Short mmCIF file of C-alpha atoms in Angstrom, two decimals:
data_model
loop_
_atom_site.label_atom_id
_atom_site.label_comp_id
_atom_site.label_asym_id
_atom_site.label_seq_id
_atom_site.Cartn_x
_atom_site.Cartn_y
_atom_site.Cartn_z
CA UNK E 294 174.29 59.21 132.99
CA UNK E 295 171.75 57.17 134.67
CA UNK E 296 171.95 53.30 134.35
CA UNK E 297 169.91 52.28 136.81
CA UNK E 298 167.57 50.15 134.92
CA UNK E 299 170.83 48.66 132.77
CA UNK E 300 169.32 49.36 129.83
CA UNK E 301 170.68 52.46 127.76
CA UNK E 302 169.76 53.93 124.55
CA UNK E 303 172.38 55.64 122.40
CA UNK E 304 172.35 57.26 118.97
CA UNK E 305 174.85 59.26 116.92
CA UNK E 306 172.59 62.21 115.34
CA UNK E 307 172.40 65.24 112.99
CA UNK E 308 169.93 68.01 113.31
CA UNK E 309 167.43 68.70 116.37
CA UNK E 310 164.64 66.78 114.22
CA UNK E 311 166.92 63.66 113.92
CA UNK E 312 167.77 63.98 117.53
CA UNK E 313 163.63 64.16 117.95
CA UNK E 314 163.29 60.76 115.52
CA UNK E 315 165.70 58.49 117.43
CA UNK E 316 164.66 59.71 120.88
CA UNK E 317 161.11 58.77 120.20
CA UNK E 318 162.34 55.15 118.39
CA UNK E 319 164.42 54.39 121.86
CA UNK E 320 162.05 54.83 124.12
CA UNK E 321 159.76 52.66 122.12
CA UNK E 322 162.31 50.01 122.15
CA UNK E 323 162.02 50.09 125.72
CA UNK E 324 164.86 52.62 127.06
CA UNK E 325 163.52 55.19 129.44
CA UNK E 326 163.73 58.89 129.08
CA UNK E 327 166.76 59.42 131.09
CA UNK E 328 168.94 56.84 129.96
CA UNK E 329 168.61 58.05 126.03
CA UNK E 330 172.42 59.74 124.81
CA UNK E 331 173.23 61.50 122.19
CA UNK E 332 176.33 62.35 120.16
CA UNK E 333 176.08 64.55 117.24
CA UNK E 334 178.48 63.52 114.59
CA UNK E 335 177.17 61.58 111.65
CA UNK E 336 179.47 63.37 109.08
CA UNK E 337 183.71 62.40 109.55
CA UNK E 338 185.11 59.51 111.60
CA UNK E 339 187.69 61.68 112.98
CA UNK E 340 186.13 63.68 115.71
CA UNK E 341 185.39 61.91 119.04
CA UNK E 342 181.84 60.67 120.63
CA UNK E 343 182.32 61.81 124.22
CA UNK E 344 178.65 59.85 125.17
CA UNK E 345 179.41 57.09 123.89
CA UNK E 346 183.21 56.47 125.04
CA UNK E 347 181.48 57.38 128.71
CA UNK E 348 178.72 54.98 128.26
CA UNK E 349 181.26 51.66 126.99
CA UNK E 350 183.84 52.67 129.74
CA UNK E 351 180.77 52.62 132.53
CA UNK E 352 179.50 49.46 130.87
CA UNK E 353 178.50 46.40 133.64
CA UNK E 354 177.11 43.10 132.69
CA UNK E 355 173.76 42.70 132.21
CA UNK E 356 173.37 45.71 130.79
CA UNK E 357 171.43 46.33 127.29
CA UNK E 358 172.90 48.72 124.77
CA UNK E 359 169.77 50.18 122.82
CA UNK E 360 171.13 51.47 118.80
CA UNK E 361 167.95 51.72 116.31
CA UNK E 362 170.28 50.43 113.87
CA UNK E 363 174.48 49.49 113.83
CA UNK E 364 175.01 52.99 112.07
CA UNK E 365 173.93 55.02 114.94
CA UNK E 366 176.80 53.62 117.07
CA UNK E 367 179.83 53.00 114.91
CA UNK E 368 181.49 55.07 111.57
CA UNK E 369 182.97 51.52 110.17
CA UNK E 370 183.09 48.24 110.27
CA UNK E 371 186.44 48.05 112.40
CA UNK E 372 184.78 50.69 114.37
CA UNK E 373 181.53 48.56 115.05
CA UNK E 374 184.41 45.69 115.86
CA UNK E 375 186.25 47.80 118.55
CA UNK E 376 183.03 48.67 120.20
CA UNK E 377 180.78 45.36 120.00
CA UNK E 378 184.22 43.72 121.49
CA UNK E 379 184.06 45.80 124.60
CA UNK E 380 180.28 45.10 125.04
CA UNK E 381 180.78 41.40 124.20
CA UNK E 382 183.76 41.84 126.75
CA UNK E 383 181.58 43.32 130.16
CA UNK E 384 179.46 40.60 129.17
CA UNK E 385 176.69 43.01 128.46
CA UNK E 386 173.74 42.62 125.45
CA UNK E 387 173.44 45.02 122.33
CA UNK E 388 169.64 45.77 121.24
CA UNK E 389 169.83 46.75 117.59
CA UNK E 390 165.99 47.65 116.86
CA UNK E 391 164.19 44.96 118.80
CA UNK E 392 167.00 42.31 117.98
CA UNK E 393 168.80 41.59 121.38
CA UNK E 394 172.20 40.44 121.17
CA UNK E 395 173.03 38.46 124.31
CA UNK E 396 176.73 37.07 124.23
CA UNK E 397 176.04 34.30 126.71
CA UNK E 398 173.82 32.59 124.42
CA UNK E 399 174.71 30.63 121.35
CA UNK E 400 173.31 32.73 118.83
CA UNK E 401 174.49 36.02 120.38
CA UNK E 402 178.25 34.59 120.30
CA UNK E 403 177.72 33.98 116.51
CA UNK E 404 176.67 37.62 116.23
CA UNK E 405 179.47 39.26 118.15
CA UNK E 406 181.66 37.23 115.71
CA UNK E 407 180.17 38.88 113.02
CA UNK E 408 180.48 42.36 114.53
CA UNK E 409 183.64 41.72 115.81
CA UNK E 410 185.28 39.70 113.50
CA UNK E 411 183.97 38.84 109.70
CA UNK E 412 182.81 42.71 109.40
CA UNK E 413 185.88 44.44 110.32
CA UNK E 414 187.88 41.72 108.05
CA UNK E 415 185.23 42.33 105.47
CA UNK E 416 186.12 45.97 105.25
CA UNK E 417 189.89 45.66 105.30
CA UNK E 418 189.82 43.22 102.52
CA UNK E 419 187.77 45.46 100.09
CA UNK E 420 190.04 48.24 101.11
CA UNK E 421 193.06 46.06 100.11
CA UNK E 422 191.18 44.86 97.15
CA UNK E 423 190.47 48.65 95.76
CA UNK E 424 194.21 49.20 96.17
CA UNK E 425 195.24 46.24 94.26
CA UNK E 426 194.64 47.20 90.63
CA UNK E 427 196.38 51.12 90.97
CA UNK E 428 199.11 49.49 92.51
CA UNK E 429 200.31 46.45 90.06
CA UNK E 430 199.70 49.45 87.51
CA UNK E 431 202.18 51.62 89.24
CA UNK E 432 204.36 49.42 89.69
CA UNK E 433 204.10 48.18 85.86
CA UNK E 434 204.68 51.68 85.20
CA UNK E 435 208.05 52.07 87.48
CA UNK E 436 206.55 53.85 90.05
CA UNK E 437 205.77 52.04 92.74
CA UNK E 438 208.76 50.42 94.45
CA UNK E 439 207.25 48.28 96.76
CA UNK E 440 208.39 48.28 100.64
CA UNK E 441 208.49 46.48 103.42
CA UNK E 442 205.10 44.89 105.23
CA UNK E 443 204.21 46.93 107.83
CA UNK E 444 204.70 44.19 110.73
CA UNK E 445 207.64 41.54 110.46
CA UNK E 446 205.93 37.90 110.96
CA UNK E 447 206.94 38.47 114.92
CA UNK E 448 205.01 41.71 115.30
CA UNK E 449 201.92 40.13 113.69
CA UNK E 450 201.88 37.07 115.78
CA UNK E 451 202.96 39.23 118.80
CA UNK E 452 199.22 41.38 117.96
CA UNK E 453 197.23 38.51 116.97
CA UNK E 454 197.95 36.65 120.67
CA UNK E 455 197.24 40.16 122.50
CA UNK E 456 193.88 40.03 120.38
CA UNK E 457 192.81 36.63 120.53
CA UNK E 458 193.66 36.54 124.57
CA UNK E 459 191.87 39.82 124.83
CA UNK E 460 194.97 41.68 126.25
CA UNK E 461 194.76 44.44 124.84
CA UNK E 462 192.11 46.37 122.87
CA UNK E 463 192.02 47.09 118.83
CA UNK E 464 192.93 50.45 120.50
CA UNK E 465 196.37 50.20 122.42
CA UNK E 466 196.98 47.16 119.66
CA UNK E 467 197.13 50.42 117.38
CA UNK E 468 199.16 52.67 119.21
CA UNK E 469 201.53 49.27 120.32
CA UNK E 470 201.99 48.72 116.72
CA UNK E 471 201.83 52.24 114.74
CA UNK E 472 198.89 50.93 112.54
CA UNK E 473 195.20 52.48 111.86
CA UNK E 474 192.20 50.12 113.00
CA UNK E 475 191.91 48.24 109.48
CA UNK E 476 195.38 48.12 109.39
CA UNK E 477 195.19 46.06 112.90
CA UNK E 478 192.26 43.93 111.37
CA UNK E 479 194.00 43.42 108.14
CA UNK E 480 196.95 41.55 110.37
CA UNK E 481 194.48 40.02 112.48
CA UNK E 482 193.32 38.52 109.21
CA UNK E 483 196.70 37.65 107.86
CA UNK E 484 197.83 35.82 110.63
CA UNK E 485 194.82 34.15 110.95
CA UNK E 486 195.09 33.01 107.37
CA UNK E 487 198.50 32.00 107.91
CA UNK E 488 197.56 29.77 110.78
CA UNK E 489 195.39 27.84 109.23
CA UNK E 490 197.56 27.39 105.74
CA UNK E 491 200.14 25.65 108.19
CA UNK E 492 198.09 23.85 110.31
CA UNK E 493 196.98 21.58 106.57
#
């Protein structure tokens, strides 16, 4: 990959025409020719993006990450908040079509909170909210026993202070803790909650 100029485009796309589209948008936001990537992959969440894991492990700061839009670089919101943390993290800007996110700057860190924090959160807690009502109904119904949280009040303020300190990534946090990446955010959240319940 060339990074010379620090400032690389990137877009998840489908067909050759696609590919064509966002190629054409990136360079008009400024990326040159060589330093536009490309994964195709916008069907599934399961299958890797080999560009872009190359392009946020050879991250520097000052660099600009070029998307035309948030869906071109992430499958979720807890995705988007694994992936804006590491470019928040190498101190590096994201460029979301013409909007530059710089991280240093007051309005940038309010934006990287978003991405990194209130989206991801967001998502969990509609996922745990569509789960609610089928779940007091099974267990009305008998069949749904219950079972025990999936992180004893230890484990979850173990994760939360390897989070917040930025000692690990939502990444090992998972594989530390056996949980997928909403899962992670959902304790994030609860802790966080809990936190601030004592502290009144």
């Amino acid at each position: 990959m060339n990074y010379s100029e620090g400032v690389i485009g990137y877009a998840r796309v489908g067909n050759a025409e696609d590919r064509d589209e966002q190629h054409r948008q990136l360079i008009s936001l400024g990326v040159r020719p060589g330093s536009v990537h490309f994964d195709a992959g916008l069907q599934g969440t399961r299958h890797r993006l080999p560009n872009r894991d190359a392009l946020l492990k050879e991250l520097a700061s000052g660099n600009t990450v070029v998307v035309t839009g948030l869906e071109r670089l992430a499958r979720s919101a807890a995705e988007l908040g694994e992936i804006t943390t590491v470019i928040r993290d190498r101190k590096a800007r994201l460029n979301v079509g013409g909007t530059v996110y710089d991280p240093v700057t007051e309005a940038g860190r309010t934006a990287f909170e978003l991405f990194t924090s209130v989206f991801p959160d967001f998502e969990a807690g509609v996922y745990e909210l569509r789960l609610t009502g089928p779940r007091e109904q099974a267990k009305a119904a008998g069949r749904y026993p219950g079972g025990q949280p999936k992180l004893t009040a230890e484990q979850r303020r173990q994760l939360y202070e390897l989070y917040t300190s930025g000692s690990e990534t939502v990444a090992q946090l998972r594989k530390r803790f056996g949980l997928s990446r909403s899962g992670v955010y959902t304790q994030i959240q609860r802790e966080r909650e809990g936190r601030v319940s004592r502290s009144q």
